[in-house]
CSV table of C-alpha atoms in Angstrom, one decimal:
chain,number,residue,atom,x,y,z
Z,1,MET,CA,0.0,0.0,0.0
Z,2,ILE,CA,1.2,3.5,-0.7
Z,3,THR,CA,1.8,6.0,2.2
Z,4,LEU,CA,0.6,9.5,1.8
Z,5,TYR,CA,2.1,12.3,3.9
Z,6,SER,CA,-0.5,15.1,3.9
Z,7,MET,CA,-1.6,18.1,5.9
Z,8,PRO,CA,-5.3,17.7,6.8
Z,9,SER,CA,-6.1,21.5,6.4
Z,10,SER,CA,-4.1,22.0,3.2
Z,11,GLY,CA,-5.7,22.3,-0.2
Z,12,ASN,CA,-2.6,20.8,-2.0
Z,13,SER,CA,-2.9,17.8,0.3
Z,14,TYR,CA,-6.7,17.6,-0.1
Z,15,LYS,CA,-6.3,17.3,-3.9
Z,16,VAL,CA,-4.5,14.0,-3.5
Z,17,ARG,CA,-6.9,12.6,-0.9
Z,18,LEU,CA,-9.8,13.5,-3.1
Z,19,LEU,CA,-8.4,11.8,-6.2
Z,20,LEU,CA,-7.4,8.7,-4.3
Z,21,ALA,CA,-10.8,8.4,-2.8
Z,22,GLN,CA,-12.5,8.8,-6.2
Z,23,LEU,CA,-10.2,6.2,-7.8
Z,24,ASP,CA,-10.7,3.9,-4.8
Z,25,ILE,CA,-7.0,3.6,-4.2
Z,26,PRO,CA,-6.3,2.7,-0.6
Z,27,PHE,CA,-3.5,4.5,1.3
Z,28,GLU,CA,-1.9,4.8,4.6
Z,29,HIS,CA,-2.1,8.4,5.9
Z,30,ILE,CA,0.5,10.2,7.9
Z,31,ALA,CA,-0.8,13.7,9.0
Z,32,THR,CA,1.6,16.6,9.1
Z,33,GLU,CA,-0.6,19.2,10.6
Z,34,TYR,CA,0.4,22.3,12.5
Z,35,ALA,CA,1.0,21.9,16.2
Z,36,GLY,CA,3.0,18.7,16.3
Z,37,GLY,CA,2.8,16.7,13.1
Z,38,ARG,CA,4.1,19.5,11.0
Z,39,GLU,CA,7.4,19.3,12.7
Z,40,LEU,CA,7.9,16.0,11.0
Z,41,THR,CA,8.5,17.8,7.7
Z,42,LYS,CA,11.4,19.7,9.2
Z,43,THR,CA,13.3,16.5,10.1
Z,44,ASP,CA,16.3,15.3,8.2
Z,45,ALA,CA,14.5,11.9,7.7
Z,46,PHE,CA,11.6,13.7,6.0
Z,47,GLN,CA,13.8,16.0,3.9
Z,48,LYS,CA,15.7,13.0,2.6
Z,49,LYS,CA,12.3,11.7,1.3
Z,50,ASN,CA,11.5,15.1,-0.1
Z,51,PRO,CA,14.2,17.8,-0.3
Z,52,THR,CA,11.6,20.6,-0.6
Z,53,GLY,CA,10.3,19.6,2.9
Z,54,LYS,CA,6.7,19.9,1.6
Z,55,VAL,CA,3.6,17.8,1.6
Z,56,PRO,CA,1.8,16.1,0.0
Z,57,LEU,CA,4.4,13.3,-0.6
Z,58,VAL,CA,3.7,9.8,-1.7
Z,59,GLU,CA,5.9,7.0,-0.6
Z,60,PHE,CA,5.6,3.8,-2.6
Z,61,GLU,CA,6.1,0.3,-1.2
Z,62,ASP,CA,9.4,-0.1,-3.1
Z,63,GLY,CA,10.8,3.1,-1.4
Z,64,ARG,CA,10.4,5.5,-4.3
Z,65,PHE,CA,8.8,8.9,-3.8
Z,66,LEU,CA,6.7,11.4,-5.7
Z,67,SER,CA,6.0,15.0,-4.6
Z,68,GLU,CA,4.2,18.0,-6.0
Z,69,SER,CA,0.4,17.7,-5.7
Z,70,ASN,CA,-0.4,18.1,-9.3
Z,71,ALA,CA,2.3,15.6,-10.4
Z,72,ILE,CA,0.8,13.1,-8.0
Z,73,LEU,CA,-2.7,13.7,-9.5
Z,74,LEU,CA,-1.4,13.1,-13.0
Z,75,TYR,CA,0.4,10.0,-12.0
Z,76,PHE,CA,-2.5,8.3,-10.3
Z,77,ALA,CA,-5.2,9.5,-12.8
Z,78,GLU,CA,-3.1,8.6,-15.9
Z,79,ALA,CA,-5.2,5.8,-17.2
Z,80,SER,CA,-8.5,7.1,-15.8
Z,81,ALA,CA,-11.3,9.2,-17.2
Z,82,PHE,CA,-9.9,12.2,-15.3
Z,83,VAL,CA,-7.1,12.7,-17.8
Z,84,PRO,CA,-8.3,13.2,-21.4
Z,85,THR,CA,-6.7,11.0,-24.1
Z,86,ASP,CA,-6.8,13.7,-26.8
Z,87,ASN,CA,-3.5,15.5,-26.9
Z,88,TYR,CA,-4.9,19.0,-27.0
Z,89,ALA,CA,-7.4,18.4,-24.3
Z,90,ARG,CA,-4.7,16.9,-22.1
Z,91,ALA,CA,-2.5,19.9,-22.7
Z,92,LYS,CA,-5.3,22.2,-21.6
Z,93,VAL,CA,-5.5,20.1,-18.4
Z,94,TYR,CA,-1.8,20.8,-17.9
Z,95,GLN,CA,-2.4,24.5,-18.6
Z,96,TRP,CA,-4.9,24.8,-15.9
Z,97,MET,CA,-2.8,22.8,-13.4
Z,98,PHE,CA,0.3,25.1,-14.0
Z,99,PHE,CA,-2.0,28.1,-13.8
Z,100,GLU,CA,-3.1,26.8,-10.4
Z,101,GLN,CA,0.4,26.4,-9.1
Z,102,ASN,CA,1.8,29.5,-10.6
Z,103,PHE,CA,-1.0,32.1,-10.3
Z,104,HIS,CA,-4.0,30.8,-8.3
Z,105,GLU,CA,-2.2,29.2,-5.3
Z,106,GLY,CA,0.2,32.1,-4.8
Z,107,SER,CA,-2.8,34.5,-4.5
Z,108,VAL,CA,-6.0,32.8,-3.5
Z,109,ALA,CA,-4.5,30.2,-1.3
Z,110,THR,CA,-1.8,32.4,0.2
Z,111,ARG,CA,-4.4,35.0,1.3
Z,112,ALA,CA,-6.5,32.3,2.9
Z,113,ALA,CA,-3.5,30.9,4.7
Z,114,ASN,CA,-2.4,34.3,6.0
Z,115,LEU,CA,-5.9,34.8,7.3
Z,116,THR,CA,-6.4,31.4,8.9
Z,117,TYR,CA,-3.1,30.0,10.2
Z,118,PRO,CA,-2.0,31.4,13.6
Z,119,ASP,CA,1.7,31.5,12.7
Z,120,ARG,CA,0.8,33.8,9.8
Z,121,ALA,CA,-0.9,36.5,11.9
Z,122,HIS,CA,1.9,38.9,11.2
Z,123,LEU,CA,1.1,38.6,7.5
Z,124,ARG,CA,-2.4,40.2,7.9
Z,125,THR,CA,-1.3,43.8,7.0
Z,126,PRO,CA,-3.1,45.7,4.2
Z,127,GLU,CA,0.3,45.9,2.3
Z,128,ILE,CA,0.3,42.1,2.1
Z,129,LEU,CA,-3.4,41.3,2.0
Z,130,ASP,CA,-4.6,43.9,-0.6
Z,131,PRO,CA,-2.3,42.9,-3.5
Z,132,LEU,CA,-3.2,39.2,-2.8
Z,133,LEU,CA,-6.9,40.2,-3.0
Z,134,GLN,CA,-6.2,41.9,-6.4
Z,135,SER,CA,-4.2,39.1,-7.9
Z,136,GLY,CA,-6.5,36.4,-6.4
Z,137,ASN,CA,-9.5,38.2,-8.1
Z,138,ARG,CA,-7.6,38.2,-11.4
Z,139,ALA,CA,-7.0,34.4,-11.0
Z,140,LEU,CA,-10.7,33.8,-10.2
Z,141,ASP,CA,-11.8,36.0,-13.1
Z,142,VAL,CA,-9.7,33.8,-15.4
Z,143,MET,CA,-11.5,30.7,-14.1
Z,144,GLU,CA,-14.9,32.5,-14.3
Z,145,THR,CA,-14.3,33.4,-18.0
Z,146,GLN,CA,-13.8,29.7,-18.8
Z,147,LEU,CA,-16.6,28.3,-16.5
Z,148,LEU,CA,-19.2,30.6,-18.2
Z,149,GLN,CA,-18.2,28.8,-21.4
Z,150,SER,CA,-17.9,25.1,-20.4
Z,151,PRO,CA,-19.2,23.1,-17.4
Z,152,TYR,CA,-15.7,22.0,-16.4
Z,153,LEU,CA,-12.3,23.7,-16.9
Z,154,VAL,CA,-11.6,21.5,-20.0
Z,155,GLY,CA,-14.8,21.0,-21.8
Z,156,ASP,CA,-17.7,18.7,-20.8
Z,157,HIS,CA,-15.9,16.3,-18.4
Z,158,TYR,CA,-14.5,16.4,-14.9
Z,159,THR,CA,-10.7,16.1,-15.0
Z,160,VAL,CA,-7.7,16.4,-12.6
Z,161,ALA,CA,-7.6,20.1,-13.6
Z,162,ASP,CA,-11.0,20.5,-11.8
Z,163,ILE,CA,-9.6,18.7,-8.7
Z,164,ALA,CA,-6.5,20.9,-8.7
Z,165,LEU,CA,-8.5,24.1,-8.8
Z,166,TYR,CA,-11.4,23.0,-6.6
Z,167,ALA,CA,-9.0,22.5,-3.7
Z,168,TYR,CA,-8.4,26.1,-2.9
Z,169,THR,CA,-11.4,27.7,-4.7
Z,170,HIS,CA,-14.1,25.9,-2.7
Z,171,SER,CA,-13.0,27.6,0.5
Z,172,ALA,CA,-11.8,30.9,-1.0
Z,173,GLU,CA,-14.8,32.9,0.2
Z,174,GLU,CA,-14.9,31.5,3.7
Z,175,LYS,CA,-11.1,31.5,4.4
Z,176,GLY,CA,-9.8,34.0,1.9
Z,177,GLY,CA,-12.5,36.6,1.8
Z,178,PHE,CA,-13.0,36.3,-2.0
Z,179,ASP,CA,-16.4,36.9,-3.7
Z,180,ILE,CA,-17.4,33.5,-5.0
Z,181,ALA,CA,-21.1,33.8,-4.7
Z,182,GLY,CA,-21.0,36.7,-7.2
Z,183,ARG,CA,-19.2,34.6,-9.8
Z,184,SER,CA,-22.0,32.4,-11.2
Z,185,GLY,CA,-19.7,30.3,-13.4
Z,186,ILE,CA,-17.5,29.3,-10.5
Z,187,SER,CA,-20.4,28.7,-8.1
Z,188,ALA,CA,-22.2,26.4,-10.5
Z,189,TRP,CA,-18.9,24.5,-11.2
Z,190,LEU,CA,-18.2,24.1,-7.4
Z,191,ASN,CA,-21.6,22.3,-7.2
Z,192,ARG,CA,-20.9,20.1,-10.2
Z,193,VAL,CA,-17.6,19.1,-8.7
Z,194,LYS,CA,-19.2,18.3,-5.3
Z,195,GLN,CA,-21.7,16.0,-7.0
Z,196,GLN,CA,-19.0,13.8,-8.6
Z,197,PRO,CA,-19.2,10.2,-7.6
Z,198,GLY,CA,-16.9,9.5,-4.6
Z,199,HIS,CA,-16.4,13.1,-3.8
Z,200,VAL,CA,-15.1,13.7,-0.3
Z,201,SER,CA,-14.7,16.9,1.7
Z,202,LEU,CA,-11.5,18.5,3.0
Z,203,ASP,CA,-11.8,16.8,6.4
Z,204,TRP,CA,-12.2,13.3,5.1
Z,205,LEU,CA,-9.4,10.9,6.0
Z,206,PRO,CA,-9.2,7.1,5.3
Z,207,GLY,CA,-10.0,5.1,8.4
H,1,MET,CA,2.3,27.3,-39.0
H,2,ILE,CA,1.8,28.1,-35.3
H,3,THR,CA,2.3,31.5,-34.0
H,4,LEU,CA,4.2,32.0,-30.7
H,5,TYR,CA,3.7,35.2,-28.7
H,6,SER,CA,6.8,35.4,-26.5
H,7,MET,CA,9.0,37.9,-24.6
H,8,PRO,CA,12.6,37.7,-25.8
H,9,SER,CA,14.1,38.3,-22.4
H,10,SER,CA,11.8,36.0,-20.4
H,11,GLY,CA,12.8,32.5,-19.2
H,12,ASN,CA,9.3,31.2,-19.5
H,13,SER,CA,9.2,32.3,-23.2
H,14,TYR,CA,12.7,31.0,-23.8
H,15,LYS,CA,11.7,27.5,-22.7
H,16,VAL,CA,9.3,27.3,-25.6
H,17,ARG,CA,11.6,28.8,-28.2
H,18,LEU,CA,14.3,26.3,-27.1
H,19,LEU,CA,12.1,23.3,-27.4
H,20,LEU,CA,10.6,24.3,-30.7
H,21,ALA,CA,14.2,24.8,-32.0
H,22,GLN,CA,15.3,21.4,-30.8
H,23,LEU,CA,12.3,19.7,-32.3
H,24,ASP,CA,12.7,21.6,-35.5
H,25,ILE,CA,9.1,22.9,-35.4
H,26,PRO,CA,8.8,26.2,-37.4
H,27,PHE,CA,6.9,29.0,-35.9
H,28,GLU,CA,6.0,32.6,-36.5
H,29,HIS,CA,7.2,34.8,-33.7
H,30,ILE,CA,5.5,37.8,-32.2
H,31,ALA,CA,7.7,39.6,-29.6
H,32,THR,CA,6.0,41.1,-26.6
H,33,GLU,CA,9.0,42.8,-25.0
H,34,TYR,CA,9.1,45.8,-22.6
H,35,ALA,CA,9.0,49.2,-24.2
H,36,GLY,CA,6.4,48.8,-26.9
H,37,GLY,CA,5.6,45.2,-27.7
H,38,ARG,CA,4.7,44.3,-24.1
H,39,GLU,CA,1.7,46.7,-24.3
H,40,LEU,CA,0.2,44.1,-26.7
H,41,THR,CA,-0.5,41.8,-23.8
H,42,LYS,CA,-2.7,44.4,-22.1
H,43,THR,CA,-5.0,44.8,-25.0
H,44,ASP,CA,-8.5,43.3,-25.0
H,45,ALA,CA,-7.7,41.4,-28.2
H,46,PHE,CA,-4.8,39.6,-26.5
H,47,GLN,CA,-6.7,39.0,-23.3
H,48,LYS,CA,-9.3,37.3,-25.4
H,49,LYS,CA,-6.6,34.9,-26.6
H,50,ASN,CA,-5.2,34.4,-23.1
H,51,PRO,CA,-7.3,35.7,-20.1
H,52,THR,CA,-4.2,35.7,-17.9
H,53,GLY,CA,-2.6,38.3,-20.2
H,54,LYS,CA,0.6,36.3,-20.0
H,55,VAL,CA,3.1,35.0,-22.5
H,56,PRO,CA,4.2,32.5,-23.8
H,57,LEU,CA,1.1,31.8,-25.8
H,58,VAL,CA,0.7,29.5,-28.8
H,59,GLU,CA,-1.9,30.2,-31.4
H,60,PHE,CA,-2.6,27.3,-33.7
H,61,GLU,CA,-3.7,27.7,-37.3
H,62,ASP,CA,-7.2,26.6,-36.5
H,63,GLY,CA,-7.6,29.4,-34.0
H,64,ARG,CA,-7.1,27.4,-30.8
H,65,PHE,CA,-4.7,28.6,-28.1
H,66,LEU,CA,-2.4,27.1,-25.5
H,67,SER,CA,-0.8,29.0,-22.6
H,68,GLU,CA,1.5,28.2,-19.6
H,69,SER,CA,5.0,27.5,-20.7
H,70,ASN,CA,5.3,24.1,-19.2
H,71,ALA,CA,2.0,22.9,-20.6
H,72,ILE,CA,3.3,24.1,-24.0
H,73,LEU,CA,6.5,22.1,-23.5
H,74,LEU,CA,4.6,18.9,-22.6
H,75,TYR,CA,2.2,19.3,-25.6
H,76,PHE,CA,4.9,19.7,-28.2
H,77,ALA,CA,7.3,17.2,-26.7
H,78,GLU,CA,4.7,14.6,-26.1
H,79,ALA,CA,5.8,11.9,-28.6
H,80,SER,CA,9.5,12.9,-28.5
H,81,ALA,CA,12.4,11.6,-26.5
H,82,PHE,CA,12.1,14.6,-24.2
H,83,VAL,CA,9.1,13.0,-22.3
H,84,PRO,CA,9.8,9.6,-20.9
H,85,THR,CA,7.3,6.8,-21.7
H,86,ASP,CA,7.6,5.1,-18.3
H,87,ASN,CA,4.8,6.3,-16.0
H,88,TYR,CA,6.9,7.0,-12.9
H,89,ALA,CA,9.7,8.8,-14.9
H,90,ARG,CA,7.0,10.9,-16.6
H,91,ALA,CA,5.5,11.7,-13.2
H,92,LYS,CA,9.0,12.8,-12.0
H,93,VAL,CA,9.2,15.1,-15.0
H,94,TYR,CA,5.9,16.6,-14.0
H,95,GLN,CA,7.2,16.9,-10.4
H,96,TRP,CA,10.1,19.0,-11.4
H,97,MET,CA,8.0,21.1,-13.7
H,98,PHE,CA,5.5,22.0,-11.0
H,99,PHE,CA,8.4,22.6,-8.6
H,100,GLU,CA,9.7,25.0,-11.2
H,101,GLN,CA,6.5,27.0,-11.5
H,102,ASN,CA,5.6,26.9,-7.8
H,103,PHE,CA,8.9,27.3,-6.0
H,104,HIS,CA,11.8,28.1,-8.3
H,105,GLU,CA,10.2,30.7,-10.5
H,106,GLY,CA,8.7,32.6,-7.6
H,107,SER,CA,12.1,32.9,-6.0
H,108,VAL,CA,15.0,32.6,-8.4
H,109,ALA,CA,13.3,34.2,-11.4
H,110,THR,CA,11.5,36.9,-9.4
H,111,ARG,CA,14.8,38.1,-7.7
H,112,ALA,CA,16.4,38.3,-11.2
H,113,ALA,CA,13.5,40.2,-12.6
H,114,ASN,CA,13.5,42.7,-9.7
H,115,LEU,CA,17.2,43.3,-10.3
H,116,THR,CA,17.1,43.6,-14.1
H,117,TYR,CA,13.8,45.1,-15.3
H,118,PRO,CA,13.7,48.9,-15.0
H,119,ASP,CA,10.0,48.9,-14.0
H,120,ARG,CA,10.9,46.8,-11.0
H,121,ALA,CA,13.5,49.2,-9.5
H,122,HIS,CA,11.2,49.9,-6.6
H,123,LEU,CA,11.4,46.1,-5.7
H,124,ARG,CA,15.1,46.2,-4.9
H,125,THR,CA,14.8,46.7,-1.1
H,126,PRO,CA,16.4,44.3,1.3
H,127,GLU,CA,13.0,43.4,2.7
H,128,ILE,CA,12.1,42.1,-0.7
H,129,LEU,CA,15.4,40.8,-2.1
H,130,ASP,CA,16.7,39.0,1.0
H,131,PRO,CA,13.8,36.5,1.4
H,132,LEU,CA,14.0,35.9,-2.3
H,133,LEU,CA,17.7,35.1,-1.9
H,134,GLN,CA,16.9,32.7,0.9
H,135,SER,CA,14.0,30.9,-0.9
H,136,GLY,CA,15.9,30.9,-4.2
H,137,ASN,CA,18.8,29.2,-2.4
H,138,ARG,CA,16.5,26.6,-1.0
H,139,ALA,CA,15.1,25.9,-4.5
H,140,LEU,CA,18.6,25.7,-6.0
H,141,ASP,CA,19.7,23.3,-3.1
H,142,VAL,CA,16.8,21.0,-4.0
H,143,MET,CA,18.1,20.9,-7.6
H,144,GLU,CA,21.7,20.5,-6.5
H,145,THR,CA,20.8,17.5,-4.3
H,146,GLN,CA,19.3,15.8,-7.4
H,147,LEU,CA,22.0,16.8,-9.8
H,148,LEU,CA,24.7,15.3,-7.6
H,149,GLN,CA,22.9,12.0,-8.0
H,150,SER,CA,21.9,12.0,-11.7
H,151,PRO,CA,23.2,13.8,-14.8
H,152,TYR,CA,19.7,15.1,-15.6
H,153,LEU,CA,16.8,16.0,-13.3
H,154,VAL,CA,15.1,12.7,-14.2
H,155,GLY,CA,17.8,10.1,-14.6
H,156,ASP,CA,20.1,9.7,-17.5
H,157,HIS,CA,18.3,11.6,-20.2
H,158,TYR,CA,17.5,15.2,-21.1
H,159,THR,CA,13.8,15.9,-20.7
H,160,VAL,CA,11.4,18.8,-20.7
H,161,ALA,CA,12.0,19.1,-17.0
H,162,ASP,CA,15.6,20.1,-17.8
H,163,ILE,CA,14.4,22.7,-20.3
H,164,ALA,CA,11.9,24.1,-17.8
H,165,LEU,CA,14.6,24.5,-15.1
H,166,TYR,CA,17.4,25.6,-17.4
H,167,ALA,CA,15.5,28.7,-18.5
H,168,TYR,CA,15.9,30.6,-15.2
H,169,THR,CA,18.8,28.7,-13.7
H,170,HIS,CA,21.3,29.4,-16.5
H,171,SER,CA,21.2,33.2,-15.7
H,172,ALA,CA,20.5,33.0,-12.0
H,173,GLU,CA,24.1,34.0,-11.1
H,174,GLU,CA,24.4,36.8,-13.6
H,175,LYS,CA,20.9,38.3,-13.2
H,176,GLY,CA,19.8,37.1,-9.8
H,177,GLY,CA,23.0,37.2,-7.8
H,178,PHE,CA,22.8,33.5,-6.9
H,179,ASP,CA,25.8,31.3,-6.3
H,180,ILE,CA,25.8,28.8,-9.2
H,181,ALA,CA,29.6,28.3,-9.6
H,182,GLY,CA,29.7,27.0,-6.0
H,183,ARG,CA,27.1,24.3,-6.8
H,184,SER,CA,29.0,21.7,-8.8
H,185,GLY,CA,26.0,19.6,-9.6
H,186,ILE,CA,24.1,22.4,-11.2
H,187,SER,CA,27.1,23.8,-13.0
H,188,ALA,CA,27.9,20.5,-14.6
H,189,TRP,CA,24.3,20.1,-15.6
H,190,LEU,CA,24.1,23.5,-17.2
H,191,ASN,CA,27.0,22.5,-19.4
H,192,ARG,CA,25.3,19.2,-20.3
H,193,VAL,CA,22.1,21.0,-21.3
H,194,LYS,CA,24.0,23.5,-23.4
H,195,GLN,CA,25.6,20.7,-25.3
H,196,GLN,CA,22.3,19.1,-26.4
H,197,PRO,CA,21.8,19.0,-30.2
H,198,GLY,CA,20.0,22.0,-31.5
H,199,HIS,CA,20.5,24.0,-28.3
H,200,VAL,CA,19.8,27.7,-28.7
H,201,SER,CA,20.5,30.6,-26.4
H,202,LEU,CA,18.0,33.0,-24.8
H,203,ASP,CA,18.5,35.6,-27.6
H,204,TRP,CA,17.8,33.2,-30.5
H,205,LEU,CA,14.8,34.0,-32.5
H,206,PRO,CA,13.6,32.3,-35.8
H,207,GLY,CA,14.3,34.3,-38.9
């Protein structure tokens, strides 16, 4: 069985738990949450497994590792319906996943993290929060433009691109103070994603 | 023929020019550089092509588009030797490419951009540059750890992961003030990448 190191409250970790649940892939879970478990990622033993010191991290039974949430999604979803077989559609899935890691996470998720994690209380100044609101709104507008045109980010079917972007978007209003209700494309898409077979919420853990 | 919108001085744009040159894929080039050309990306016409307003952007003859540098690399390299066929090796390529967009670019490339582009002169304060030096050094150390173990980022062969990380690493010392000479794994790898057949430098443009 694979082992997944993941942080229960983190969107990047949630992505992987959601996909594994939907693909019915069993995994052992090691939580690396704040207050205790997170210290694990600072140890030499963990940093040998993943030199970035980040989760999620997958450890395979043969001792190999895979990190970076979206790489993990693509690996496990490879032969499933969640990765299109058409070359161009697959490239569009990649496009949205790189957009997520390069633009969306650094704005939408970072603002939410600053507002919710106790050790980030010093990052709640207007100088820091206001630009994150602006860039996060731009990222959400890019999604909204697409989701007013197609039910999912890449056409008519749910893919790993939707999982990647659902993770931090579904809580962007509650945690990050972004206006999601006013974006009808995103709001309808969030409901579509939630209704996928096998969907689990952020707090689901195998057990 | 495809059209590539790219910024001559940008690493993200350079990645795509380098791959297309190595795969011998002809393209029409539209430069979106500072001082003139870059204004193009602010127009409504461009933002209809790519709602993020960013380059590189590929326009296909049939009017479809593809953005995000690493998604473009994966699309064009798909059936080439630059993307491994083994599932795990391919996932490791993805891992490095997401690491590049999520960790390396935001530190190594951002510090270099602040130090070189005139419109970023106000971002040259120690409060901004010092944390970027620290996080950039961590990103470079992650690469160094791997490159002391294998000639390329994913094993024995040159892949799109190497292209993705070469783009901003090759100029990180000159433009960003990072110590590359002192990292022997990265230094040797930079030379290996430069010696690949069909390699072109940042300032190469088709013509």
